[in-house]
Coordinates of C-alpha atoms in Angstrom, one line a residue:
M3 CA -29.5 -7.9 28.7
E4 CA -27.1 -7.8 25.4
S5 CA -26.9 -5.1 22.9
E6 CA -26.4 -6.8 19.1
G7 CA -25.3 -9.5 21.0
K8 CA -22.7 -7.6 23.3
P9 CA -22.6 -7.8 27.1
E10 CA -23.5 -4.1 28.6
S11 CA -21.0 -3.1 29.6
V12 CA -19.0 -4.0 26.4
A13 CA -21.9 -2.5 24.6
A14 CA -21.4 0.9 26.7
V15 CA -17.8 1.1 26.0
A16 CA -17.9 1.1 22.7
V17 CA -20.6 3.9 22.4
G18 CA -18.9 5.8 24.7
N19 CA -15.9 5.5 22.4
R20 CA -17.4 6.4 19.7
Q21 CA -18.4 9.2 20.9
L22 CA -14.9 10.3 22.3
E23 CA -13.7 9.4 18.4
G24 CA -15.8 12.2 16.9
G25 CA -14.7 14.6 19.7
A26 CA -16.6 14.3 22.7
C27 CA -18.3 17.5 24.7
P28 CA -17.1 17.4 28.5
F29 CA -20.3 15.8 29.3
M30 CA -19.3 12.5 27.1
R31 CA -15.6 12.5 28.7
R32 CA -16.6 12.7 32.1
R33 CA -19.3 9.8 31.0
V34 CA -15.9 8.0 29.7
G35 CA -14.2 8.8 33.3
E36 CA -17.2 6.9 35.0
I37 CA -17.4 3.9 32.7
G38 CA -13.6 4.2 33.2
R39 CA -13.7 4.2 37.4
V40 CA -16.0 0.8 36.5
W41 CA -13.8 -0.9 34.6
S42 CA -11.0 -0.2 37.1
G43 CA -13.0 -2.8 38.9
V44 CA -14.1 -5.3 36.6
W45 CA -10.6 -5.1 34.9
G46 CA -8.7 -7.2 37.9
R47 CA -11.8 -9.8 37.3
V48 CA -11.2 -9.8 33.2
V49 CA -7.8 -10.3 33.7
R50 CA -8.1 -13.4 35.8
L51 CA -10.5 -15.0 33.7
L52 CA -8.8 -14.4 31.2
T53 CA -5.3 -16.3 31.9
K54 CA -8.1 -19.3 33.7
R55 CA -9.5 -19.5 29.8
L56 CA -6.3 -18.8 28.0
L57 CA -5.6 -21.5 25.5
Q58 CA -9.3 -22.7 25.5
R59 CA -10.7 -19.0 24.3
Y60 CA -7.7 -18.3 22.1
E61 CA -8.5 -21.2 20.0
D62 CA -11.8 -20.1 19.2
V63 CA -11.9 -17.4 16.7
S64 CA -15.5 -17.0 16.9
K65 CA -15.0 -15.5 20.4
Q66 CA -12.9 -12.6 19.9
R67 CA -15.1 -10.2 19.3
F68 CA -14.7 -9.7 23.4
D69 CA -10.8 -9.1 23.8
R70 CA -11.3 -6.1 20.4
A71 CA -13.9 -4.9 22.8
I72 CA -10.6 -4.7 25.9
L73 CA -8.3 -3.3 23.1
T74 CA -10.4 -0.1 22.3
F75 CA -11.3 0.3 26.0
L76 CA -7.5 0.3 26.5
Q77 CA -6.7 2.3 23.3
H78 CA -8.9 5.4 25.4
L79 CA -8.4 4.9 28.8
R80 CA -4.6 5.6 27.3
R81 CA -5.6 8.7 25.9
C82 CA -7.9 10.0 28.8
Y83 CA -5.3 9.0 31.5
I84 CA -1.8 7.7 30.0
G85 CA 0.4 10.1 27.8
D86 CA 1.7 13.4 26.6
Q87 CA -2.0 14.5 26.2
V88 CA -4.3 13.2 28.8
V89 CA -7.6 14.5 28.4
L90 CA -8.7 13.6 32.2
S91 CA -7.1 14.1 35.6
S92 CA -6.0 10.4 36.5
K93 CA -5.8 11.0 40.3
K94 CA -8.9 9.1 41.3
L95 CA -8.7 6.4 38.9
Y96 CA -5.4 5.6 40.5
T97 CA -6.4 5.4 44.0
R98 CA -9.6 3.3 42.8
L99 CA -6.7 1.3 40.6
S100 CA -5.0 1.2 43.7
E101 CA -7.4 -0.1 46.1
L102 CA -8.6 -2.9 43.8
L103 CA -5.3 -3.8 42.2
G104 CA -2.1 -2.4 43.5
L105 CA -2.0 -0.1 40.3
H106 CA -1.3 3.3 41.9
D107 CA 0.5 4.9 39.3
H108 CA 1.5 4.9 35.0
L109 CA 3.9 2.7 35.1
L110 CA 2.2 0.0 36.6
L111 CA -1.0 0.5 34.4
I112 CA 1.0 0.6 31.2
N113 CA 2.5 -3.0 32.9
V114 CA -1.0 -4.7 32.7
I115 CA -1.6 -3.1 29.2
I116 CA 1.8 -4.4 27.8
G117 CA 0.8 -8.0 29.4
K118 CA -2.4 -7.8 27.4
I119 CA -0.4 -7.1 24.3
T120 CA 2.5 -9.7 24.5
T121 CA -0.7 -12.4 25.4
N122 CA -2.3 -11.4 22.2
L123 CA 0.7 -11.6 20.5
K124 CA 1.8 -15.2 21.8
Y125 CA -1.6 -17.0 21.5
Y126 CA -3.3 -15.2 18.6
T127 CA -2.0 -17.1 15.6
K128 CA -4.9 -16.8 12.9
C129 CA -7.0 -13.6 13.7
K130 CA -5.5 -10.9 11.8
E131 CA -7.7 -8.4 12.4
L132 CA -7.5 -9.1 16.6
I133 CA -3.6 -8.5 15.7
D134 CA -3.4 -6.1 13.9
H135 CA -5.3 -4.0 16.2
T136 CA -3.4 -5.6 19.2
L137 CA -0.6 -3.8 17.2
T138 CA -1.9 -0.4 16.7
L139 CA -2.5 0.0 20.3
F140 CA 1.0 -1.2 20.7
L141 CA 2.8 1.8 18.3
E142 CA 0.2 3.9 19.9
M143 CA 2.0 3.6 23.1
A144 CA 5.3 4.0 21.6
S145 CA 4.8 6.6 19.5
G146 CA 4.8 9.1 22.9
A147 CA 7.8 10.7 24.1
M148 CA 6.3 9.7 27.6
T149 CA 4.4 6.3 26.8
G150 CA 7.4 5.3 25.3
K151 CA 10.1 6.8 27.7
L152 CA 8.6 4.4 30.0
L153 CA 7.8 1.4 28.1
L154 CA 11.6 1.0 27.9
K155 CA 11.6 0.9 31.6
L156 CA 9.4 -2.5 32.1
D157 CA 11.6 -5.8 32.3
T158 CA 8.4 -7.1 29.4
V159 CA 9.6 -4.7 27.1
Q160 CA 13.1 -4.9 27.0
H161 CA 12.9 -8.7 27.0
I162 CA 10.5 -8.8 23.7
I163 CA 13.1 -6.2 21.8
L164 CA 16.4 -8.6 22.4
N165 CA 14.3 -12.1 21.9
H166 CA 11.8 -11.0 19.0
N167 CA 11.3 -14.5 17.2
R168 CA 8.4 -17.2 17.0
E169 CA 9.0 -18.9 19.9
Q170 CA 7.6 -15.0 21.3
F171 CA 5.2 -14.2 18.4
P172 CA 4.0 -17.5 17.0
F173 CA 1.8 -15.1 14.6
L174 CA 4.9 -13.9 12.9
E175 CA 4.7 -17.7 10.6
N176 CA 1.1 -17.5 9.6
W177 CA 1.1 -15.9 6.2
E178 CA -2.2 -14.2 6.3
C179 CA 0.0 -11.7 9.5
F180 CA 2.4 -11.4 7.0
R181 CA 2.1 -7.9 6.4
S182 CA 1.6 -7.2 9.7
R183 CA 5.7 -8.0 10.6
T184 CA 6.2 -4.3 9.2
T185 CA 3.9 -2.9 11.8
L186 CA 5.5 -5.1 15.1
Y187 CA 8.7 -3.9 13.7
Y188 CA 8.0 -0.5 13.2
T189 CA 7.2 -0.9 16.8
F190 CA 10.1 -1.8 18.2
G191 CA 12.5 0.3 16.0
M192 CA 10.8 3.2 17.4
L193 CA 11.5 1.9 20.8
V194 CA 15.5 0.4 20.3
F195 CA 16.0 4.3 18.7
M196 CA 14.6 5.8 21.7
E197 CA 17.9 4.8 23.8
D198 CA 19.6 6.4 20.9
S199 CA 22.5 3.3 21.4
K200 CA 24.4 1.4 18.5
L201 CA 25.1 -0.9 20.9
K202 CA 21.6 -1.8 22.1
F203 CA 20.7 -1.5 18.5
K204 CA 22.9 -4.2 17.8
S205 CA 21.8 -6.5 20.1
S206 CA 18.3 -6.2 19.4
M207 CA 19.7 -6.7 15.4
E208 CA 21.0 -10.4 17.2
P209 CA 17.7 -12.6 15.8
F210 CA 18.1 -11.3 12.2
L211 CA 21.7 -12.2 11.7
Q212 CA 20.4 -16.0 12.5
V213 CA 18.4 -15.4 9.9
F214 CA 20.9 -14.2 7.7
G215 CA 23.1 -16.5 8.2
R216 CA 20.7 -19.2 7.1
L217 CA 20.4 -17.5 3.9
N218 CA 23.9 -17.2 3.5
S219 CA 24.9 -21.0 4.2
T220 CA 21.9 -21.8 2.0
P221 CA 23.3 -23.6 -1.2
D222 CA 22.0 -22.0 -4.4
V223 CA 20.0 -25.9 -5.7
L224 CA 17.9 -25.2 -2.4
F225 CA 17.4 -21.2 -2.4
Q226 CA 13.8 -21.7 -4.1
S227 CA 12.6 -24.1 -1.0
E228 CA 9.3 -22.7 0.3
A229 CA 11.2 -22.7 3.9
V230 CA 14.0 -20.2 2.6
K231 CA 11.3 -18.0 0.0
Y232 CA 9.1 -18.0 3.4
A233 CA 12.2 -16.4 5.8
F234 CA 13.2 -14.2 3.5
I235 CA 9.7 -12.8 3.1
G236 CA 9.5 -11.8 6.7
L237 CA 12.8 -10.5 7.1
M238 CA 12.0 -7.9 4.3
R239 CA 8.8 -7.0 6.0
D240 CA 10.2 -7.5 8.8
L241 CA 13.4 -5.2 8.1
R242 CA 10.8 -2.8 6.2
G243 CA 9.9 -1.8 9.7
I244 CA 13.5 -1.2 10.4
A245 CA 13.8 1.4 8.3
M246 CA 11.0 3.3 9.2
A247 CA 11.5 3.9 12.6
T248 CA 14.9 5.4 11.7
N249 CA 13.6 9.3 11.5
S250 CA 17.1 10.9 12.1
R251 CA 20.9 10.8 10.6
R252 CA 21.8 8.7 13.4
T253 CA 19.7 6.4 13.8
Y254 CA 19.8 5.5 9.8
G255 CA 23.5 5.5 10.5
F256 CA 22.7 2.8 12.4
L257 CA 20.9 1.1 10.0
F258 CA 22.8 2.0 7.3
D259 CA 26.3 1.0 8.5
W260 CA 24.9 -2.8 9.2
L261 CA 23.0 -3.7 5.9
Y262 CA 26.0 -2.1 4.2
P263 CA 28.0 -3.9 2.7
T264 CA 28.0 -7.1 4.4
H265 CA 24.0 -7.9 4.3
I266 CA 23.2 -6.1 0.5
P267 CA 24.3 -9.2 -1.5
I268 CA 21.2 -11.9 -0.1
L269 CA 18.6 -8.7 -2.0
L270 CA 20.8 -9.5 -5.3
K271 CA 21.0 -13.2 -5.0
S272 CA 16.8 -13.1 -4.3
L273 CA 16.0 -11.6 -7.2
G274 CA 18.1 -14.0 -9.4
H275 CA 15.9 -16.6 -8.0
Y276 CA 12.4 -15.1 -7.8
A277 CA 12.2 -12.1 -10.5
D278 CA 9.2 -13.7 -11.5
A279 CA 7.3 -14.6 -7.7
P280 CA 6.2 -11.3 -6.5
E281 CA 5.2 -12.2 -3.0
V282 CA 9.1 -11.6 -3.3
T283 CA 9.7 -9.3 -4.8
T284 CA 7.3 -7.0 -3.4
P285 CA 8.5 -7.1 0.1
L286 CA 12.0 -6.5 -1.3
L287 CA 11.7 -3.6 -3.4
K288 CA 9.1 -2.0 -0.8
F289 CA 12.3 -2.7 1.9
V290 CA 14.4 -0.7 -0.8
A291 CA 12.2 2.0 -1.2
E292 CA 12.4 2.3 2.1
L293 CA 15.8 2.6 2.4
V294 CA 16.1 5.5 -0.2
L295 CA 13.0 8.0 1.5
N296 CA 14.9 11.1 3.0
K297 CA 12.1 11.8 5.2
S298 CA 13.4 14.2 8.0
Q299 CA 16.8 14.7 5.8
R300 CA 18.2 10.7 7.8
L301 CA 20.1 10.4 4.6
T302 CA 22.3 13.4 5.4
F303 CA 26.2 12.1 4.7
D304 CA 29.2 13.8 5.8
S305 CA 31.1 15.7 3.2
S306 CA 33.8 13.1 3.2
S307 CA 31.6 10.0 3.8
P308 CA 30.8 7.7 -0.2
N309 CA 28.1 6.3 1.3
G310 CA 25.0 8.3 -0.5
I311 CA 27.4 7.2 -3.8
L312 CA 27.8 3.3 -2.9
L313 CA 23.7 3.4 -1.5
F314 CA 22.9 4.8 -5.1
R315 CA 25.2 2.1 -7.1
E316 CA 23.0 -0.9 -4.7
V317 CA 20.5 0.2 -5.5
S318 CA 21.2 0.7 -9.3
K319 CA 21.8 -2.6 -9.4
L320 CA 18.6 -3.8 -7.2
I321 CA 16.9 -2.2 -10.1
V322 CA 18.9 -3.2 -12.9
A323 CA 18.0 -6.9 -11.5
Y324 CA 14.7 -7.0 -11.4
G325 CA 14.3 -5.2 -14.4
S326 CA 16.2 -6.7 -16.9
R327 CA 14.6 -10.5 -15.7
I328 CA 11.0 -8.6 -15.1
L329 CA 10.5 -7.5 -19.0
P330 CA 11.3 -10.8 -21.1
L331 CA 8.4 -12.9 -18.9
P332 CA 5.5 -13.7 -20.6
N333 CA 2.2 -11.4 -19.7
K334 CA -0.2 -13.4 -17.2
A335 CA -4.0 -12.7 -16.6
D336 CA -3.5 -10.4 -13.3
M337 CA -0.8 -7.8 -14.8
Y338 CA -1.0 -5.5 -12.3
T339 CA -0.2 -8.2 -9.5
S340 CA 2.3 -9.7 -11.9
K341 CA 4.3 -6.9 -13.5
Y342 CA 3.1 -3.3 -13.0
K343 CA 2.9 -3.3 -9.3
G344 CA 7.0 -4.1 -9.2
I345 CA 7.6 -2.1 -11.8
S346 CA 5.3 1.2 -9.4
I347 CA 7.9 0.8 -7.0
C348 CA 10.8 0.8 -8.6
L349 CA 9.7 3.9 -10.4
I350 CA 8.8 4.8 -6.1
I351 CA 12.9 4.1 -5.8
L352 CA 14.0 5.6 -8.7
Q353 CA 12.3 8.8 -7.8
R354 CA 13.0 9.0 -4.4
A355 CA 16.9 7.8 -4.9
L356 CA 16.5 11.0 -7.6
S357 CA 15.1 13.9 -5.6
G358 CA 17.1 13.0 -2.0
N359 CA 19.2 14.7 -2.3
F360 CA 22.1 12.9 -0.7
V361 CA 24.2 11.6 -4.3
N362 CA 26.1 14.2 -6.5
F363 CA 25.0 12.7 -9.7
G364 CA 27.5 14.4 -11.7
I365 CA 30.2 11.8 -10.0
F366 CA 29.0 9.2 -12.0
E367 CA 29.6 10.8 -15.2
L368 CA 32.9 12.0 -14.1
Y369 CA 34.5 8.7 -13.2
G370 CA 32.7 6.7 -16.1
D371 CA 30.2 5.0 -13.6
R372 CA 26.9 3.8 -15.3
A373 CA 25.1 3.2 -12.3
L374 CA 23.1 6.6 -13.0
F375 CA 22.8 5.5 -16.6
D376 CA 21.6 1.7 -16.1
A377 CA 18.7 2.6 -13.5
L378 CA 17.5 5.3 -15.9
D379 CA 18.2 3.3 -19.3
I380 CA 16.1 -0.1 -17.5
T381 CA 13.5 2.3 -16.0
I382 CA 12.3 4.0 -18.9
K383 CA 11.7 0.3 -20.6
L384 CA 9.6 -0.6 -17.8
M385 CA 7.6 2.5 -18.1
L386 CA 7.4 1.9 -21.8
S387 CA 6.6 -1.8 -21.6
I388 CA 3.0 -0.5 -19.8
P389 CA 0.3 0.6 -22.6
L390 CA -0.9 3.9 -22.4
G391 CA -4.5 2.2 -21.5
D392 CA -3.2 0.4 -18.9
I393 CA -1.3 3.1 -17.1
F394 CA -4.7 5.3 -16.4
A395 CA -6.3 2.5 -15.7
F396 CA -4.3 1.2 -12.9
R397 CA -4.6 4.6 -10.5
K398 CA -1.3 3.7 -8.8
V399 CA 0.3 3.1 -11.5
A400 CA -0.4 6.4 -13.4
A401 CA 0.2 8.0 -9.7
T402 CA 3.9 6.9 -9.4
Y403 CA 4.9 6.9 -13.4
F404 CA 3.4 10.5 -13.7
T405 CA 5.9 11.5 -10.0
F406 CA 8.7 10.1 -11.3
L407 CA 8.5 11.9 -14.7
E408 CA 7.9 14.8 -13.4
T409 CA 11.5 14.1 -11.5
L410 CA 12.9 12.6 -14.1
F411 CA 11.9 15.9 -16.5
N412 CA 12.9 18.5 -13.5
G413 CA 17.0 17.4 -12.9
H414 CA 18.1 14.7 -16.2
L415 CA 16.6 16.1 -19.4
S416 CA 20.1 15.8 -20.5
F417 CA 19.2 12.0 -20.4
V418 CA 16.0 12.1 -21.7
L419 CA 16.9 14.3 -25.3
N420 CA 18.5 11.9 -25.8
L421 CA 16.6 8.9 -25.8
D422 CA 15.7 7.5 -29.0
K423 CA 12.7 10.1 -31.5
T424 CA 10.1 7.2 -30.2
A425 CA 10.5 6.6 -27.2
L426 CA 10.6 9.7 -26.4
M427 CA 7.3 10.9 -28.0
L428 CA 5.8 8.2 -26.5
I429 CA 6.6 9.7 -22.7
V430 CA 5.2 12.9 -24.0
E431 CA 2.0 12.1 -25.6
S432 CA 2.0 10.0 -22.0
L433 CA 2.1 13.7 -20.5
E434 CA -0.5 15.5 -22.9
L435 CA -3.1 12.6 -21.9
G436 CA -1.8 13.3 -17.9
I437 CA -2.7 17.3 -18.0
K438 CA -6.0 16.0 -18.7
D439 CA -6.2 14.1 -16.2
L440 CA -9.0 13.9 -13.6
S441 CA -6.3 14.2 -10.5
E442 CA -5.1 17.6 -10.5
K443 CA -2.2 16.2 -8.9
I444 CA -1.4 14.3 -11.9
S445 CA -2.4 17.1 -14.4
A446 CA 0.2 19.4 -12.4
Q447 CA 2.9 17.1 -12.5
C448 CA 2.7 17.0 -16.3
A449 CA 2.5 20.7 -17.5
S450 CA 5.6 21.1 -14.6
A451 CA 7.6 18.4 -16.6
I452 CA 6.5 20.4 -20.1
D453 CA 8.0 23.6 -18.4
N454 CA 11.0 21.8 -18.2
L455 CA 11.2 20.9 -21.3
A456 CA 10.1 24.6 -23.2
T457 CA 12.0 26.2 -20.5
F458 CA 15.5 24.1 -21.6
Y459 CA 15.0 25.0 -25.1
F460 CA 14.2 28.4 -24.4
D461 CA 17.3 28.5 -22.5
N462 CA 19.4 26.5 -24.3
V463 CA 18.4 25.4 -27.8
T464 CA 16.9 27.5 -30.9
V465 CA 15.9 24.7 -33.0
G466 CA 14.8 20.9 -32.3
F467 CA 13.0 18.4 -30.6
I468 CA 9.9 20.1 -30.7
S469 CA 10.2 22.0 -33.7
E470 CA 10.5 18.1 -35.4
F471 CA 7.4 17.3 -34.0
P472 CA 5.1 20.7 -34.4
E473 CA 1.8 18.6 -34.4
L474 CA 2.1 17.4 -30.9
F475 CA 3.2 20.2 -29.0
S476 CA 0.5 22.3 -30.5
R477 CA -1.9 19.9 -29.1
I478 CA -0.4 20.1 -25.6
L479 CA -0.5 23.5 -25.7
R480 CA -3.9 24.1 -26.8
T481 CA -4.4 21.2 -23.7
L482 CA -3.2 23.4 -21.4
F483 CA -5.5 26.3 -22.7
E484 CA -8.1 24.0 -22.7
V485 CA -7.8 22.6 -19.4
V486 CA -7.2 26.6 -18.3
I487 CA -10.3 27.7 -19.8
L488 CA -13.1 24.9 -19.4
E489 CA -12.1 23.7 -15.3
D490 CA -11.3 25.0 -12.3
R491 CA -8.5 23.9 -10.8
G492 CA -6.3 25.0 -7.9
N493 CA -3.2 24.1 -9.8
Q494 CA -3.6 27.7 -12.4
W495 CA 0.5 28.5 -11.2
T496 CA 1.7 25.4 -13.0
H497 CA -0.2 25.4 -16.2
S498 CA 0.1 29.0 -16.7
S499 CA 4.2 28.7 -16.2
A500 CA 3.5 25.6 -18.9
I501 CA 1.6 27.9 -21.5
L502 CA 4.4 31.0 -21.0
S503 CA 7.4 28.6 -22.1
M504 CA 5.9 27.0 -24.6
I505 CA 4.9 30.7 -26.1
L506 CA 8.2 31.8 -25.7
I507 CA 9.7 29.0 -27.4
S508 CA 7.4 29.5 -30.8
K509 CA 5.3 32.5 -31.1
E510 CA 3.6 30.3 -34.8
M511 CA 3.0 27.3 -32.4
F512 CA 0.6 29.9 -30.6
A513 CA -0.3 31.9 -33.5
N514 CA -1.8 28.5 -34.6
T515 CA -3.0 27.5 -31.2
K516 CA -4.9 30.4 -30.9
A517 CA -6.3 30.1 -34.3
Q518 CA -7.6 26.4 -33.6
I519 CA -9.2 27.6 -30.1
L520 CA -10.9 30.8 -31.6
A521 CA -12.4 28.1 -35.0
S522 CA -14.3 25.9 -32.2
Y523 CA -16.4 29.4 -30.8
P524 CA -19.1 30.8 -33.1
P525 CA -17.7 33.2 -35.5
D526 CA -19.5 36.4 -33.7
R527 CA -17.8 35.8 -30.9
H528 CA -13.8 35.9 -32.4
Q529 CA -13.0 39.6 -32.5
T530 CA -14.0 39.3 -28.6
L531 CA -12.1 36.3 -28.0
S532 CA -9.2 37.7 -30.1
L533 CA -8.8 40.3 -27.9
C534 CA -8.7 38.9 -24.5
F535 CA -5.7 36.6 -26.6
D536 CA -4.1 39.9 -27.0
K537 CA -4.9 41.5 -23.8
L538 CA -3.2 37.6 -22.6
M539 CA 0.8 38.8 -23.0
Q540 CA 0.7 42.9 -22.2
D541 CA 3.4 43.5 -20.5
V542 CA 4.7 40.1 -20.5
K543 CA 8.4 40.3 -21.7
I544 CA 10.6 37.8 -23.1
S545 CA 11.4 36.0 -19.9
L546 CA 10.9 33.1 -17.6
D547 CA 12.3 34.9 -14.4
S548 CA 9.8 34.1 -11.6
K549 CA 8.4 38.2 -12.2
N550 CA 7.6 37.8 -15.4
R551 CA 5.7 34.1 -14.8
S552 CA 3.9 35.4 -12.1
K553 CA 2.6 38.6 -14.3
F554 CA 1.7 36.1 -17.4
S555 CA -0.4 33.9 -14.3
Q556 CA -2.0 37.6 -13.1
N557 CA -3.1 38.0 -17.3
L558 CA -4.2 34.6 -17.5
T559 CA -6.7 34.4 -14.4
R560 CA -8.0 37.8 -16.2
F561 CA -7.7 36.0 -19.9
K562 CA -9.8 33.1 -18.5
S563 CA -12.3 35.3 -16.6
E564 CA -13.3 37.6 -19.9
F565 CA -13.1 34.3 -22.3
C566 CA -15.7 32.1 -20.8
V567 CA -18.1 35.9 -20.2
K568 CA -21.1 34.7 -22.9

């Protein structure tokens, strides 16, 4: 019998998997355990069958469903019987496996699973879905503390870590599977860094040294050949996976010392040749974005180390090189792929670098180094090259745009306020529109940026930009009030902080905004609503300390409640 074209046993496993994923009850766990014991007998015959008909079956794309069912079964077998959080006792399972296949412990079973993984990665060269499924299983096994250490005991794993090339994994040469390379090398990186050995790390990077050697020896006239292009794209995707696996200060140091300064110049050279090719620049920029992400405080250098400064200077060079080449290029039909995506990644790179706390930016101005100024300058130009309508139309662009602005207004207002008035007005207008955005995150980020700007003026300036554009900031204050009054959002604290800052820098602007809001309501409600505004400032001082902000936020909550009573 078959169910939807699947053999009965495979269908049974699929049903068990679905229920296990949904939080299986004890009965289903026992049922999956029974299926596991049944499959322990079937598994040996399956392995022998697959080995016999290997080449014939792997070349046939239409017969891959069975292998995916096996992978799904192995995933749940691992979750139930192998690892740090096993669900079921494995004693009976290994007793049966020992009788049938001679597999009497975790290590031997893991070796069989790894054999299946390496076989799939070697012979499936045209099926991205199966490659990704196989890599997911591999990554799950490497992510576990116990299973990861067991993997490192296997000769097969040690061999592929030191010999990861197209002979071992032909799918690496398949363009459709290029994105899968990052997952593969993320897994390899996790295993390599688990050993915490700089010597082992350097040995595992030998295949990359060969690629760098070929790229460096390629003359400029041949650098844009297809072979060089695909080699570089693959290298960037692979190194991004390695960078993703560095989760500590020590392992990040391994990678940084290996990269800098020897291998960084090839990145700049490639941007010079391929700035107009997003299939090249996107993997390159994503690698750099991962390199400057300070997760788990991995970018913490010694107090006497210049590495943080050196890293930012290289990042600045890359952003300037990309931005100065992409800006003059003519627009294409697919603006997101050709320009906006690359610009968005540049915003991510600089935002992460500015907020990563791995470099003291005051050093650049102190010693006349233009790295920070040049990076900010080209990034602002890139931002302003995107029409506001397109920013909001492409949601990924909007997310990176406003995240960057929040960081910029938080720590680098001096640069913002030195922009020409047209550029600054465009940026602030975009913040006004962002406050009204349906995304609570974007709305809060815009309110935070406005709060930082208004707070700066409250603390340092009596007259200036805000007084020169009263209509714009009056609109912003009214927009903030409208969002608080008319919408139920979970980020009222951020909005209340921005409202208080703007009220305190200009009583006249607050009075005008109050009059505009009252004018939009029927005359018979004006007296009641005016009283709500009076209560809003009750016991609120002319201060922006946390205690005063908290008091104003409480008043605003009551204001909203009373204002909306009909």
